[in-house]
């Protein structure tokens, strides 16, 4: 692990340890390293969550990138996995996410994806860090070499939503769901996504004000969602975190459906459809013994990695496995995404739920929690 980049990018308190000045230099360094690799002007996408500091950091990153001759494609407020997807779709050279995920609003972060939608390699991170920490004087772009800003934000949001819609194929008629957007990035995409489906979806915590992200809501605070599901008679409750790369659910009785239960249900559905490559689920050492027992009893192989979705993904890629994740709600479906995607996870669980034809509490009861 580097001095700046942790397991999930650069994190800190905005304005204190994560400043606009640092973001400017990160933008410069990333663009400079990509220019050296590519031999020509790089294109970098940037997406952000709803924290009050995200606009400041976005502006600084964009200025840094353009100052050394890189082009920028701002995606606006959008989930982390959407940045990974659109970086690949738009054939960009890298994608940057401004978010601190499930943390309080005062924190923020800078995470970089490569052109394939995966985490930037350790080698490239080290080169970026070296330029920043050594205060390297990078040559400024002048005249026609100055970087440009690309447009098309609304169309790109729609492209991501359409990609998610293409991941399921089942009858959703009559389904009623309550969706908690955590006053975060899902507020920008989840309403369009769920309203495009033949089900009834209602939403809570979709009015971000810069400081209410994850505040008493979302996947880390399921109380209001559970209460709303029970009082409103919904079939399911769906909760995202601030950057919508995690998803947890609640059943019709208000009980939590954690990442282990999501993986158990979705892996069995993949197996039923003949899409569970290697007949294997990849989890971490934090997974409950109930998941181990479920896999044993249902003829599934379970592989456990160190904690962290990056370790899960590394094992999935190494052995070609289809599904993996963490108890906390990061679930990776390799057929559709290069990283954890909360909205994709919600759709995959809904599909398994509709195919099962039983209440959610009954569906997940097969995977005990000890």
mmCIF file of C-alpha atoms in Angstrom:
data_model
loop_
_atom_site.group_PDB
_atom_site.id
_atom_site.type_symbol
_atom_site.label_atom_id
_atom_site.label_comp_id
_atom_site.label_asym_id
_atom_site.label_seq_id
_atom_site.Cartn_x
_atom_site.Cartn_y
_atom_site.Cartn_z
ATOM 1 C CA UNK A 1 0.000 0.000 0.000
ATOM 2 C CA UNK A 2 1.344 3.433 -0.966
ATOM 3 C CA UNK A 3 1.638 6.622 1.056
ATOM 4 C CA UNK A 4 -1.327 8.247 -0.699
ATOM 5 C CA UNK A 5 -3.293 5.391 -2.236
ATOM 6 C CA UNK A 6 -4.896 2.991 0.231
ATOM 7 C CA UNK A 7 -6.873 -0.130 -0.661
ATOM 8 C CA UNK A 8 -9.662 2.062 -2.046
ATOM 9 C CA UNK A 9 -7.867 5.118 -3.399
ATOM 10 C CA UNK A 10 -6.927 8.321 -1.593
ATOM 11 C CA UNK A 11 -9.169 9.053 1.403
ATOM 12 C CA UNK A 12 -9.244 11.916 3.880
ATOM 13 C CA UNK A 13 -11.185 14.772 5.425
ATOM 14 C CA UNK A 14 -12.009 17.245 2.667
ATOM 15 C CA UNK A 15 -10.212 20.554 3.071
ATOM 16 C CA UNK A 16 -7.837 19.140 5.677
ATOM 17 C CA UNK A 17 -6.005 15.990 4.569
ATOM 18 C CA UNK A 18 -7.696 15.869 1.163
ATOM 19 C CA UNK A 19 -7.333 19.381 -0.237
ATOM 20 C CA UNK A 20 -8.092 21.010 -3.566
ATOM 21 C CA UNK A 21 -4.348 21.473 -4.026
ATOM 22 C CA UNK A 22 -3.745 17.733 -3.609
ATOM 23 C CA UNK A 23 -6.575 16.947 -6.027
ATOM 24 C CA UNK A 24 -5.032 19.321 -8.599
ATOM 25 C CA UNK A 25 -1.694 17.523 -8.344
ATOM 26 C CA UNK A 26 -3.401 14.108 -8.546
ATOM 27 C CA UNK A 27 -5.089 15.233 -11.762
ATOM 28 C CA UNK A 28 -1.777 16.426 -13.172
ATOM 29 C CA UNK A 29 0.094 13.265 -12.184
ATOM 30 C CA UNK A 30 -2.558 10.848 -13.495
ATOM 31 C CA UNK A 31 -2.728 12.688 -16.824
ATOM 32 C CA UNK A 32 1.062 12.866 -17.096
ATOM 33 C CA UNK A 33 1.526 9.131 -16.436
ATOM 34 C CA UNK A 34 -1.229 8.258 -18.930
ATOM 35 C CA UNK A 35 0.302 10.567 -21.557
ATOM 36 C CA UNK A 36 3.653 8.844 -21.096
ATOM 37 C CA UNK A 37 2.008 5.401 -21.392
ATOM 38 C CA UNK A 38 -0.143 6.300 -24.379
ATOM 39 C CA UNK A 39 2.190 8.643 -26.209
ATOM 40 C CA UNK A 40 -0.677 11.036 -26.903
ATOM 41 C CA UNK A 41 -3.410 13.071 -25.221
ATOM 42 C CA UNK A 42 -5.363 10.928 -22.694
ATOM 43 C CA UNK A 43 -9.113 11.095 -22.022
ATOM 44 C CA UNK A 44 -10.228 10.756 -18.381
ATOM 45 C CA UNK A 45 -13.796 10.428 -17.106
ATOM 46 C CA UNK A 46 -14.746 11.873 -13.711
ATOM 47 C CA UNK A 47 -17.794 11.016 -11.596
ATOM 48 C CA UNK A 48 -18.709 12.112 -8.084
ATOM 49 C CA UNK A 49 -21.111 11.517 -5.220
ATOM 50 C CA UNK A 50 -23.225 14.170 -3.493
ATOM 51 C CA UNK A 51 -20.817 15.387 -0.766
ATOM 52 C CA UNK A 52 -20.482 19.139 -0.458
ATOM 53 C CA UNK A 53 -16.744 18.844 -1.201
ATOM 54 C CA UNK A 54 -17.128 16.779 -4.387
ATOM 55 C CA UNK A 55 -17.633 19.823 -6.647
ATOM 56 C CA UNK A 56 -14.470 21.448 -5.286
ATOM 57 C CA UNK A 57 -12.393 18.309 -5.791
ATOM 58 C CA UNK A 58 -13.854 17.731 -9.263
ATOM 59 C CA UNK A 59 -12.910 21.259 -10.358
ATOM 60 C CA UNK A 60 -9.377 20.837 -9.003
ATOM 61 C CA UNK A 61 -8.897 17.447 -10.681
ATOM 62 C CA UNK A 62 -10.199 18.767 -14.008
ATOM 63 C CA UNK A 63 -7.897 21.799 -13.834
ATOM 64 C CA UNK A 64 -4.927 19.565 -13.068
ATOM 65 C CA UNK A 65 -5.678 17.190 -15.941
ATOM 66 C CA UNK A 66 -6.245 19.960 -18.495
ATOM 67 C CA UNK A 67 -3.171 21.908 -17.341
ATOM 68 C CA UNK A 68 -0.860 19.137 -18.583
ATOM 69 C CA UNK A 69 -2.804 18.450 -21.770
ATOM 70 C CA UNK A 70 -5.291 15.759 -20.780
ATOM 71 C CA UNK A 71 -8.952 15.788 -21.842
ATOM 72 C CA UNK A 72 -11.760 15.382 -19.305
ATOM 73 C CA UNK A 73 -15.239 13.882 -19.618
ATOM 74 C CA UNK A 74 -17.213 14.876 -16.484
ATOM 75 C CA UNK A 75 -20.077 12.470 -15.737
ATOM 76 C CA UNK A 76 -21.581 14.521 -12.910
ATOM 77 C CA UNK A 77 -23.199 12.849 -9.914
ATOM 78 C CA UNK A 78 -23.213 9.147 -10.684
ATOM 79 C CA UNK A 79 -22.505 5.807 -8.921
ATOM 80 C CA UNK A 80 -18.931 4.528 -8.707
ATOM 81 C CA UNK A 81 -19.653 1.436 -10.869
ATOM 82 C CA UNK A 82 -21.130 3.696 -13.557
ATOM 83 C CA UNK A 83 -17.766 5.449 -13.874
ATOM 84 C CA UNK A 84 -16.057 2.086 -14.390
ATOM 85 C CA UNK A 85 -18.646 1.058 -17.002
ATOM 86 C CA UNK A 86 -18.623 4.365 -18.909
ATOM 87 C CA UNK A 87 -14.820 4.574 -18.898
ATOM 88 C CA UNK A 88 -14.770 1.346 -20.898
ATOM 89 C CA UNK A 89 -17.786 2.251 -23.063
ATOM 90 C CA UNK A 90 -16.360 5.653 -23.998
ATOM 91 C CA UNK A 91 -12.903 4.167 -24.610
ATOM 92 C CA UNK A 92 -11.356 6.553 -22.107
ATOM 93 C CA UNK A 93 -7.871 5.959 -20.751
ATOM 94 C CA UNK A 94 -8.907 6.170 -17.087
ATOM 95 C CA UNK A 95 -11.833 7.027 -14.848
ATOM 96 C CA UNK A 96 -11.764 8.944 -11.582
ATOM 97 C CA UNK A 97 -14.382 8.666 -8.825
ATOM 98 C CA UNK A 98 -14.737 11.339 -6.145
ATOM 99 C CA UNK A 99 -16.356 9.613 -3.172
ATOM 100 C CA UNK A 100 -15.784 8.267 0.325
ATOM 101 C CA UNK A 101 -18.462 5.597 -0.109
ATOM 102 C CA UNK A 102 -20.343 4.880 3.139
ATOM 103 C CA UNK A 103 -18.403 7.378 5.285
ATOM 104 C CA UNK A 104 -19.835 10.642 6.718
ATOM 105 C CA UNK A 105 -20.029 13.706 4.462
ATOM 106 C CA UNK A 106 -16.891 15.395 5.861
ATOM 107 C CA UNK A 107 -14.747 12.658 4.306
ATOM 108 C CA UNK A 108 -14.053 12.285 0.619
ATOM 109 C CA UNK A 109 -11.833 10.242 -1.655
ATOM 110 C CA UNK A 110 -10.251 9.922 -5.091
ATOM 111 C CA UNK A 111 -10.273 6.513 -6.740
ATOM 112 C CA UNK A 112 -8.881 5.751 -10.208
ATOM 113 C CA UNK A 113 -9.990 3.054 -12.655
ATOM 114 C CA UNK A 114 -7.910 1.995 -15.654
ATOM 115 C CA UNK A 115 -9.167 1.798 -19.249
ATOM 116 C CA UNK A 116 -10.608 -1.683 -18.607
ATOM 117 C CA UNK A 117 -12.676 -0.492 -15.627
ATOM 118 C CA UNK A 118 -10.478 -2.109 -12.980
ATOM 119 C CA UNK A 119 -8.440 -0.529 -10.201
ATOM 120 C CA UNK A 120 -5.321 1.256 -11.392
ATOM 121 C CA UNK A 121 -2.307 -1.056 -11.199
ATOM 122 C CA UNK A 122 -0.008 -0.764 -8.188
ATOM 123 C CA UNK A 123 2.813 0.198 -10.545
ATOM 124 C CA UNK A 124 0.855 3.118 -12.013
ATOM 125 C CA UNK A 125 -0.281 4.235 -8.557
ATOM 126 C CA UNK A 126 3.361 4.279 -7.451
ATOM 127 C CA UNK A 127 4.336 6.417 -10.444
ATOM 128 C CA UNK A 128 1.495 8.860 -9.711
ATOM 129 C CA UNK A 129 2.493 8.994 -6.026
ATOM 130 C CA UNK A 130 6.146 9.587 -6.920
ATOM 131 C CA UNK A 131 5.276 12.613 -9.053
ATOM 132 C CA UNK A 132 3.085 14.107 -6.311
ATOM 133 C CA UNK A 133 5.282 13.410 -3.301
ATOM 134 C CA UNK A 134 8.460 14.567 -5.068
ATOM 135 C CA UNK A 135 6.716 17.808 -6.124
ATOM 136 C CA UNK A 136 7.701 17.097 -9.714
ATOM 137 C CA UNK A 137 7.558 20.117 -12.030
ATOM 138 C CA UNK A 138 5.339 18.895 -14.848
ATOM 139 C CA UNK A 139 5.502 20.871 -18.107
ATOM 140 C CA UNK A 140 2.389 22.985 -18.576
ATOM 141 C CA UNK A 141 0.364 22.527 -21.737
ATOM 142 C CA UNK A 142 0.165 25.692 -23.869
ATOM 143 C CA UNK A 143 -1.704 26.875 -26.951
ATOM 144 C CA UNK A 144 -3.586 24.041 -28.643
ATOM 145 C CA UNK A 145 -2.146 21.436 -26.283
ATOM 146 C CA UNK A 146 -4.282 22.567 -23.316
ATOM 147 C CA UNK A 147 -6.821 19.916 -22.337
ATOM 148 C CA UNK A 148 -10.498 20.092 -23.255
ATOM 149 C CA UNK A 149 -13.754 19.277 -21.492
ATOM 150 C CA UNK A 150 -16.073 16.799 -23.260
ATOM 151 C CA UNK A 151 -19.853 16.898 -22.848
ATOM 152 C CA UNK A 152 -22.771 14.426 -22.971
ATOM 153 C CA UNK A 153 -23.532 13.860 -19.294
ATOM 154 C CA UNK A 154 -27.267 13.097 -19.628
ATOM 155 C CA UNK A 155 -26.792 10.650 -22.509
ATOM 156 C CA UNK A 156 -24.110 8.795 -20.555
ATOM 157 C CA UNK A 157 -26.351 8.451 -17.482
ATOM 158 C CA UNK A 158 -28.978 6.911 -19.755
ATOM 159 C CA UNK A 159 -26.420 4.530 -21.273
ATOM 160 C CA UNK A 160 -25.568 3.203 -17.814
ATOM 161 C CA UNK A 161 -29.238 2.741 -16.882
ATOM 162 C CA UNK A 162 -29.866 0.871 -20.147
ATOM 163 C CA UNK A 163 -26.888 -1.384 -19.419
ATOM 164 C CA UNK A 164 -28.392 -2.306 -16.039
ATOM 165 C CA UNK A 165 -31.838 -2.910 -17.525
ATOM 166 C CA UNK A 166 -30.268 -5.360 -19.958
ATOM 167 C CA UNK A 167 -28.995 -7.528 -17.089
ATOM 168 C CA UNK A 168 -32.368 -9.054 -16.136
ATOM 169 C CA UNK A 169 -35.121 -10.875 -17.972
ATOM 170 C CA UNK A 170 -38.094 -11.910 -15.847
ATOM 171 C CA UNK A 171 -41.692 -10.957 -15.036
ATOM 172 C CA UNK A 172 -41.722 -8.250 -12.347
ATOM 173 C CA UNK A 173 -45.447 -7.516 -12.540
ATOM 174 C CA UNK A 174 -47.009 -6.780 -9.157
ATOM 175 C CA UNK A 175 -43.726 -6.356 -7.294
ATOM 176 C CA UNK A 176 -43.625 -3.473 -4.799
ATOM 177 C CA UNK A 177 -40.238 -2.179 -3.602
ATOM 178 C CA UNK A 178 -39.062 0.683 -1.409
ATOM 179 C CA UNK A 179 -35.656 2.104 -2.371
ATOM 180 C CA UNK A 180 -33.301 4.049 -0.063
ATOM 181 C CA UNK A 181 -30.808 6.102 -2.075
ATOM 182 C CA UNK A 182 -28.825 7.269 1.001
ATOM 183 C CA UNK A 183 -29.020 10.883 -0.253
ATOM 184 C CA UNK A 184 -26.087 9.809 -2.411
ATOM 185 C CA UNK A 185 -25.143 9.004 -5.983
ATOM 186 C CA UNK A 186 -28.015 6.539 -6.450
ATOM 187 C CA UNK A 187 -30.366 9.541 -6.251
ATOM 188 C CA UNK A 188 -29.172 10.423 -9.770
ATOM 189 C CA UNK A 189 -29.851 7.033 -11.388
ATOM 190 C CA UNK A 190 -32.052 4.721 -9.276
ATOM 191 C CA UNK A 191 -35.359 6.563 -9.919
ATOM 192 C CA UNK A 192 -34.831 6.335 -13.697
ATOM 193 C CA UNK A 193 -33.776 2.691 -13.411
ATOM 194 C CA UNK A 194 -36.648 1.394 -11.291
ATOM 195 C CA UNK A 195 -39.312 3.491 -13.019
ATOM 196 C CA UNK A 196 -38.276 1.878 -16.303
ATOM 197 C CA UNK A 197 -39.184 -1.555 -14.877
ATOM 198 C CA UNK A 198 -42.714 -3.054 -14.749
ATOM 199 C CA UNK A 199 -42.948 -2.815 -10.954
ATOM 200 C CA UNK A 200 -44.001 -0.264 -8.349
ATOM 201 C CA UNK A 201 -41.061 1.533 -6.778
ATOM 202 C CA UNK A 202 -41.156 4.257 -4.161
ATOM 203 C CA UNK A 203 -38.101 6.129 -2.926
ATOM 204 C CA UNK A 204 -36.734 7.612 0.290
ATOM 205 C CA UNK A 205 -33.624 9.698 1.001
ATOM 206 C CA UNK A 206 -33.314 11.062 -2.546
ATOM 207 C CA UNK A 207 -32.774 14.735 -1.701
ATOM 208 C CA UNK A 208 -29.029 15.260 -1.188
ATOM 209 C CA UNK A 209 -27.984 18.628 0.206
ATOM 210 C CA UNK A 210 -24.232 18.025 0.408
ATOM 211 C CA UNK A 211 -24.169 17.056 4.075
ATOM 212 C CA UNK A 212 -26.942 14.446 4.491
ATOM 213 C CA UNK A 213 -25.282 11.622 2.525
ATOM 214 C CA UNK A 214 -25.381 8.371 4.588
ATOM 215 C CA UNK A 215 -26.827 10.342 7.518
ATOM 216 C CA UNK A 216 -29.203 7.929 9.253
ATOM 217 C CA UNK A 217 -30.007 6.279 5.944
ATOM 218 C CA UNK A 218 -28.660 3.932 3.275
ATOM 219 C CA UNK A 219 -27.026 0.544 3.680
ATOM 220 C CA UNK A 220 -25.343 1.479 6.969
ATOM 221 C CA UNK A 221 -28.601 2.635 8.617
ATOM 222 C CA UNK A 222 -31.459 0.356 7.586
ATOM 223 C CA UNK A 223 -33.920 1.350 10.334
ATOM 224 C CA UNK A 224 -36.066 3.820 8.356
ATOM 225 C CA UNK A 225 -36.150 1.519 5.332
ATOM 226 C CA UNK A 226 -37.224 -1.484 7.418
ATOM 227 C CA UNK A 227 -39.944 0.572 9.101
ATOM 228 C CA UNK A 228 -41.163 1.867 5.729
ATOM 229 C CA UNK A 229 -41.278 -1.605 4.173
ATOM 230 C CA UNK A 230 -43.361 -3.056 7.011
ATOM 231 C CA UNK A 231 -45.743 -0.119 7.372
ATOM 232 C CA UNK A 232 -46.190 0.206 3.610
ATOM 233 C CA UNK A 233 -46.625 -3.501 2.924
ATOM 234 C CA UNK A 234 -43.762 -3.677 0.409
ATOM 235 C CA UNK A 235 -42.304 -6.946 -0.878
ATOM 236 C CA UNK A 236 -38.706 -5.750 -0.568
ATOM 237 C CA UNK A 237 -36.621 -2.856 0.647
ATOM 238 C CA UNK A 238 -33.425 -1.898 -1.180
ATOM 239 C CA UNK A 239 -30.643 0.235 0.316
ATOM 240 C CA UNK A 240 -27.538 1.682 -1.320
ATOM 241 C CA UNK A 241 -24.527 3.402 0.211
ATOM 242 C CA UNK A 242 -23.297 6.867 -0.732
ATOM 243 C CA UNK A 243 -21.637 5.907 -4.010
ATOM 244 C CA UNK A 244 -24.037 3.016 -4.764
ATOM 245 C CA UNK A 245 -21.432 0.277 -5.071
ATOM 246 C CA UNK A 246 -23.049 -1.574 -2.140
ATOM 247 C CA UNK A 247 -26.555 -2.928 -1.752
ATOM 248 C CA UNK A 248 -28.275 -4.450 1.256
ATOM 249 C CA UNK A 249 -31.948 -5.354 1.377
ATOM 250 C CA UNK A 250 -34.725 -5.947 3.897
ATOM 251 C CA UNK A 251 -37.468 -8.558 3.567
ATOM 252 C CA UNK A 252 -41.208 -7.970 3.924
ATOM 253 C CA UNK A 253 -40.896 -8.386 7.703
ATOM 254 C CA UNK A 254 -38.181 -5.714 7.963
ATOM 255 C CA UNK A 255 -35.309 -8.146 8.540
ATOM 256 C CA UNK A 256 -31.877 -7.416 7.042
ATOM 257 C CA UNK A 257 -30.715 -9.352 3.981
ATOM 258 C CA UNK A 258 -26.926 -8.998 4.111
ATOM 259 C CA UNK A 259 -24.309 -9.653 1.452
ATOM 260 C CA UNK A 260 -23.898 -13.324 2.413
ATOM 261 C CA UNK A 261 -27.605 -13.992 1.856
ATOM 262 C CA UNK A 262 -27.551 -12.026 -1.405
ATOM 263 C CA UNK A 263 -24.657 -14.151 -2.681
ATOM 264 C CA UNK A 264 -26.353 -17.390 -1.618
ATOM 265 C CA UNK A 265 -29.605 -16.531 -3.412
ATOM 266 C CA UNK A 266 -27.984 -15.096 -6.540
ATOM 267 C CA UNK A 267 -25.390 -17.881 -6.859
ATOM 268 C CA UNK A 268 -28.151 -20.491 -6.759
ATOM 269 C CA UNK A 269 -30.066 -18.602 -9.443
ATOM 270 C CA UNK A 270 -26.937 -18.387 -11.596
ATOM 271 C CA UNK A 271 -26.429 -22.113 -11.142
ATOM 272 C CA UNK A 272 -30.046 -22.792 -12.144
ATOM 273 C CA UNK A 273 -29.459 -20.779 -15.320
ATOM 274 C CA UNK A 274 -26.172 -22.560 -16.047
ATOM 275 C CA UNK A 275 -24.153 -19.381 -15.553
ATOM 276 C CA UNK A 276 -22.219 -20.156 -12.358
ATOM 277 C CA UNK A 277 -18.746 -20.653 -13.790
ATOM 278 C CA UNK A 278 -16.623 -23.048 -11.735
ATOM 279 C CA UNK A 279 -19.671 -23.723 -9.555
ATOM 280 C CA UNK A 280 -18.002 -21.314 -7.117
ATOM 281 C CA UNK A 281 -18.819 -18.352 -4.895
ATOM 282 C CA UNK A 282 -15.966 -16.063 -3.803
ATOM 283 C CA UNK A 283 -16.391 -14.482 -0.359
ATOM 284 C CA UNK A 284 -14.054 -13.177 2.354
ATOM 285 C CA UNK A 285 -12.960 -14.490 5.723
ATOM 286 C CA UNK A 286 -15.606 -12.177 7.254
ATOM 287 C CA UNK A 287 -18.487 -14.172 5.757
ATOM 288 C CA UNK A 288 -20.770 -15.891 8.245
ATOM 289 C CA UNK A 289 -20.582 -19.650 8.804
ATOM 290 C CA UNK A 290 -24.144 -19.756 7.520
ATOM 291 C CA UNK A 291 -22.880 -19.059 3.988
ATOM 292 C CA UNK A 292 -20.338 -21.876 4.321
ATOM 293 C CA UNK A 293 -23.106 -24.224 5.440
ATOM 294 C CA UNK A 294 -25.452 -23.098 2.642
ATOM 295 C CA UNK A 295 -22.838 -23.709 -0.046
ATOM 296 C CA UNK A 296 -21.953 -27.118 1.394
ATOM 297 C CA UNK A 297 -25.592 -28.219 1.478
ATOM 298 C CA UNK A 298 -26.397 -26.882 -2.006
ATOM 299 C CA UNK A 299 -23.431 -28.270 -3.912
ATOM 300 C CA UNK A 300 -21.597 -24.970 -4.285
ATOM 301 C CA UNK A 301 -17.875 -24.422 -3.793
ATOM 302 C CA UNK A 302 -16.912 -21.480 -1.578
ATOM 303 C CA UNK A 303 -13.544 -19.728 -1.824
ATOM 304 C CA UNK A 304 -12.603 -17.139 0.827
ATOM 305 C CA UNK A 305 -10.110 -14.308 0.381
ATOM 306 C CA UNK A 306 -8.721 -11.600 2.642
ATOM 307 C CA UNK A 307 -11.122 -8.785 3.512
ATOM 308 C CA UNK A 308 -11.688 -6.224 0.744
ATOM 309 C CA UNK A 309 -13.541 -6.341 -2.558
ATOM 310 C CA UNK A 310 -10.257 -5.909 -4.459
ATOM 311 C CA UNK A 311 -9.108 -9.318 -3.143
ATOM 312 C CA UNK A 312 -12.451 -10.860 -4.124
ATOM 313 C CA UNK A 313 -12.175 -9.449 -7.638
ATOM 314 C CA UNK A 314 -8.563 -10.586 -8.026
ATOM 315 C CA UNK A 315 -9.592 -14.183 -7.249
ATOM 316 C CA UNK A 316 -12.611 -13.968 -9.554
ATOM 317 C CA UNK A 317 -10.463 -12.756 -12.433
ATOM 318 C CA UNK A 318 -7.702 -15.293 -11.778
ATOM 319 C CA UNK A 319 -10.079 -18.270 -11.942
ATOM 320 C CA UNK A 320 -12.913 -16.932 -14.079
ATOM 321 C CA UNK A 321 -15.559 -17.078 -11.344
ATOM 322 C CA UNK A 322 -18.921 -15.348 -11.916
ATOM 323 C CA UNK A 323 -19.954 -14.041 -8.496
ATOM 324 C CA UNK A 324 -18.207 -12.821 -5.367
ATOM 325 C CA UNK A 325 -18.604 -10.293 -2.623
ATOM 326 C CA UNK A 326 -18.603 -9.242 0.984
ATOM 327 C CA UNK A 327 -21.075 -9.494 3.825
ATOM 328 C CA UNK A 328 -21.191 -5.679 3.874
ATOM 329 C CA UNK A 329 -23.005 -5.574 0.541
ATOM 330 C CA UNK A 330 -20.281 -5.321 -2.118
ATOM 331 C CA UNK A 331 -21.307 -7.945 -4.679
ATOM 332 C CA UNK A 332 -19.554 -8.389 -8.022
ATOM 333 C CA UNK A 333 -21.304 -9.958 -11.016
ATOM 334 C CA UNK A 334 -18.460 -10.411 -13.469
ATOM 335 C CA UNK A 335 -20.712 -10.892 -16.505
ATOM 336 C CA UNK A 336 -21.957 -7.306 -16.180
ATOM 337 C CA UNK A 337 -19.462 -5.287 -14.125
ATOM 338 C CA UNK A 338 -15.786 -4.846 -13.273
ATOM 339 C CA UNK A 339 -16.520 -3.734 -9.717
ATOM 340 C CA UNK A 340 -19.207 -3.951 -7.045
ATOM 341 C CA UNK A 341 -22.470 -2.409 -8.273
ATOM 342 C CA UNK A 342 -25.344 -1.847 -5.853
ATOM 343 C CA UNK A 343 -28.059 -1.244 -8.447
ATOM 344 C CA UNK A 344 -26.972 -4.272 -10.475
ATOM 345 C CA UNK A 345 -27.019 -6.352 -7.283
ATOM 346 C CA UNK A 346 -30.549 -5.184 -6.505
ATOM 347 C CA UNK A 347 -31.743 -6.230 -9.972
ATOM 348 C CA UNK A 348 -30.055 -9.628 -9.771
ATOM 349 C CA UNK A 349 -31.625 -10.299 -6.371
ATOM 350 C CA UNK A 350 -35.046 -9.153 -7.619
ATOM 351 C CA UNK A 351 -34.766 -11.559 -10.548
ATOM 352 C CA UNK A 352 -33.942 -14.474 -8.230
ATOM 353 C CA UNK A 353 -36.785 -13.430 -5.917
ATOM 354 C CA UNK A 354 -39.355 -13.305 -8.729
ATOM 355 C CA UNK A 355 -38.232 -16.656 -10.126
ATOM 356 C CA UNK A 356 -38.538 -18.258 -6.660
ATOM 357 C CA UNK A 357 -42.110 -17.078 -6.170
ATOM 358 C CA UNK A 358 -41.938 -17.068 -2.350
ATOM 359 C CA UNK A 359 -41.712 -14.195 0.180
ATOM 360 C CA UNK A 360 -38.233 -12.733 0.612
ATOM 361 C CA UNK A 361 -38.079 -13.900 4.248
ATOM 362 C CA UNK A 362 -38.624 -17.481 3.098
ATOM 363 C CA UNK A 363 -36.194 -17.161 0.188
ATOM 364 C CA UNK A 364 -33.279 -16.076 2.394
ATOM 365 C CA UNK A 365 -34.078 -18.340 5.348
ATOM 366 C CA UNK A 366 -32.084 -21.113 3.648
ATOM 367 C CA UNK A 367 -28.889 -19.215 4.496
ATOM 368 C CA UNK A 368 -28.629 -19.060 8.271
ATOM 369 C CA UNK A 369 -26.797 -16.363 10.206
ATOM 370 C CA UNK A 370 -24.928 -17.529 13.279
#
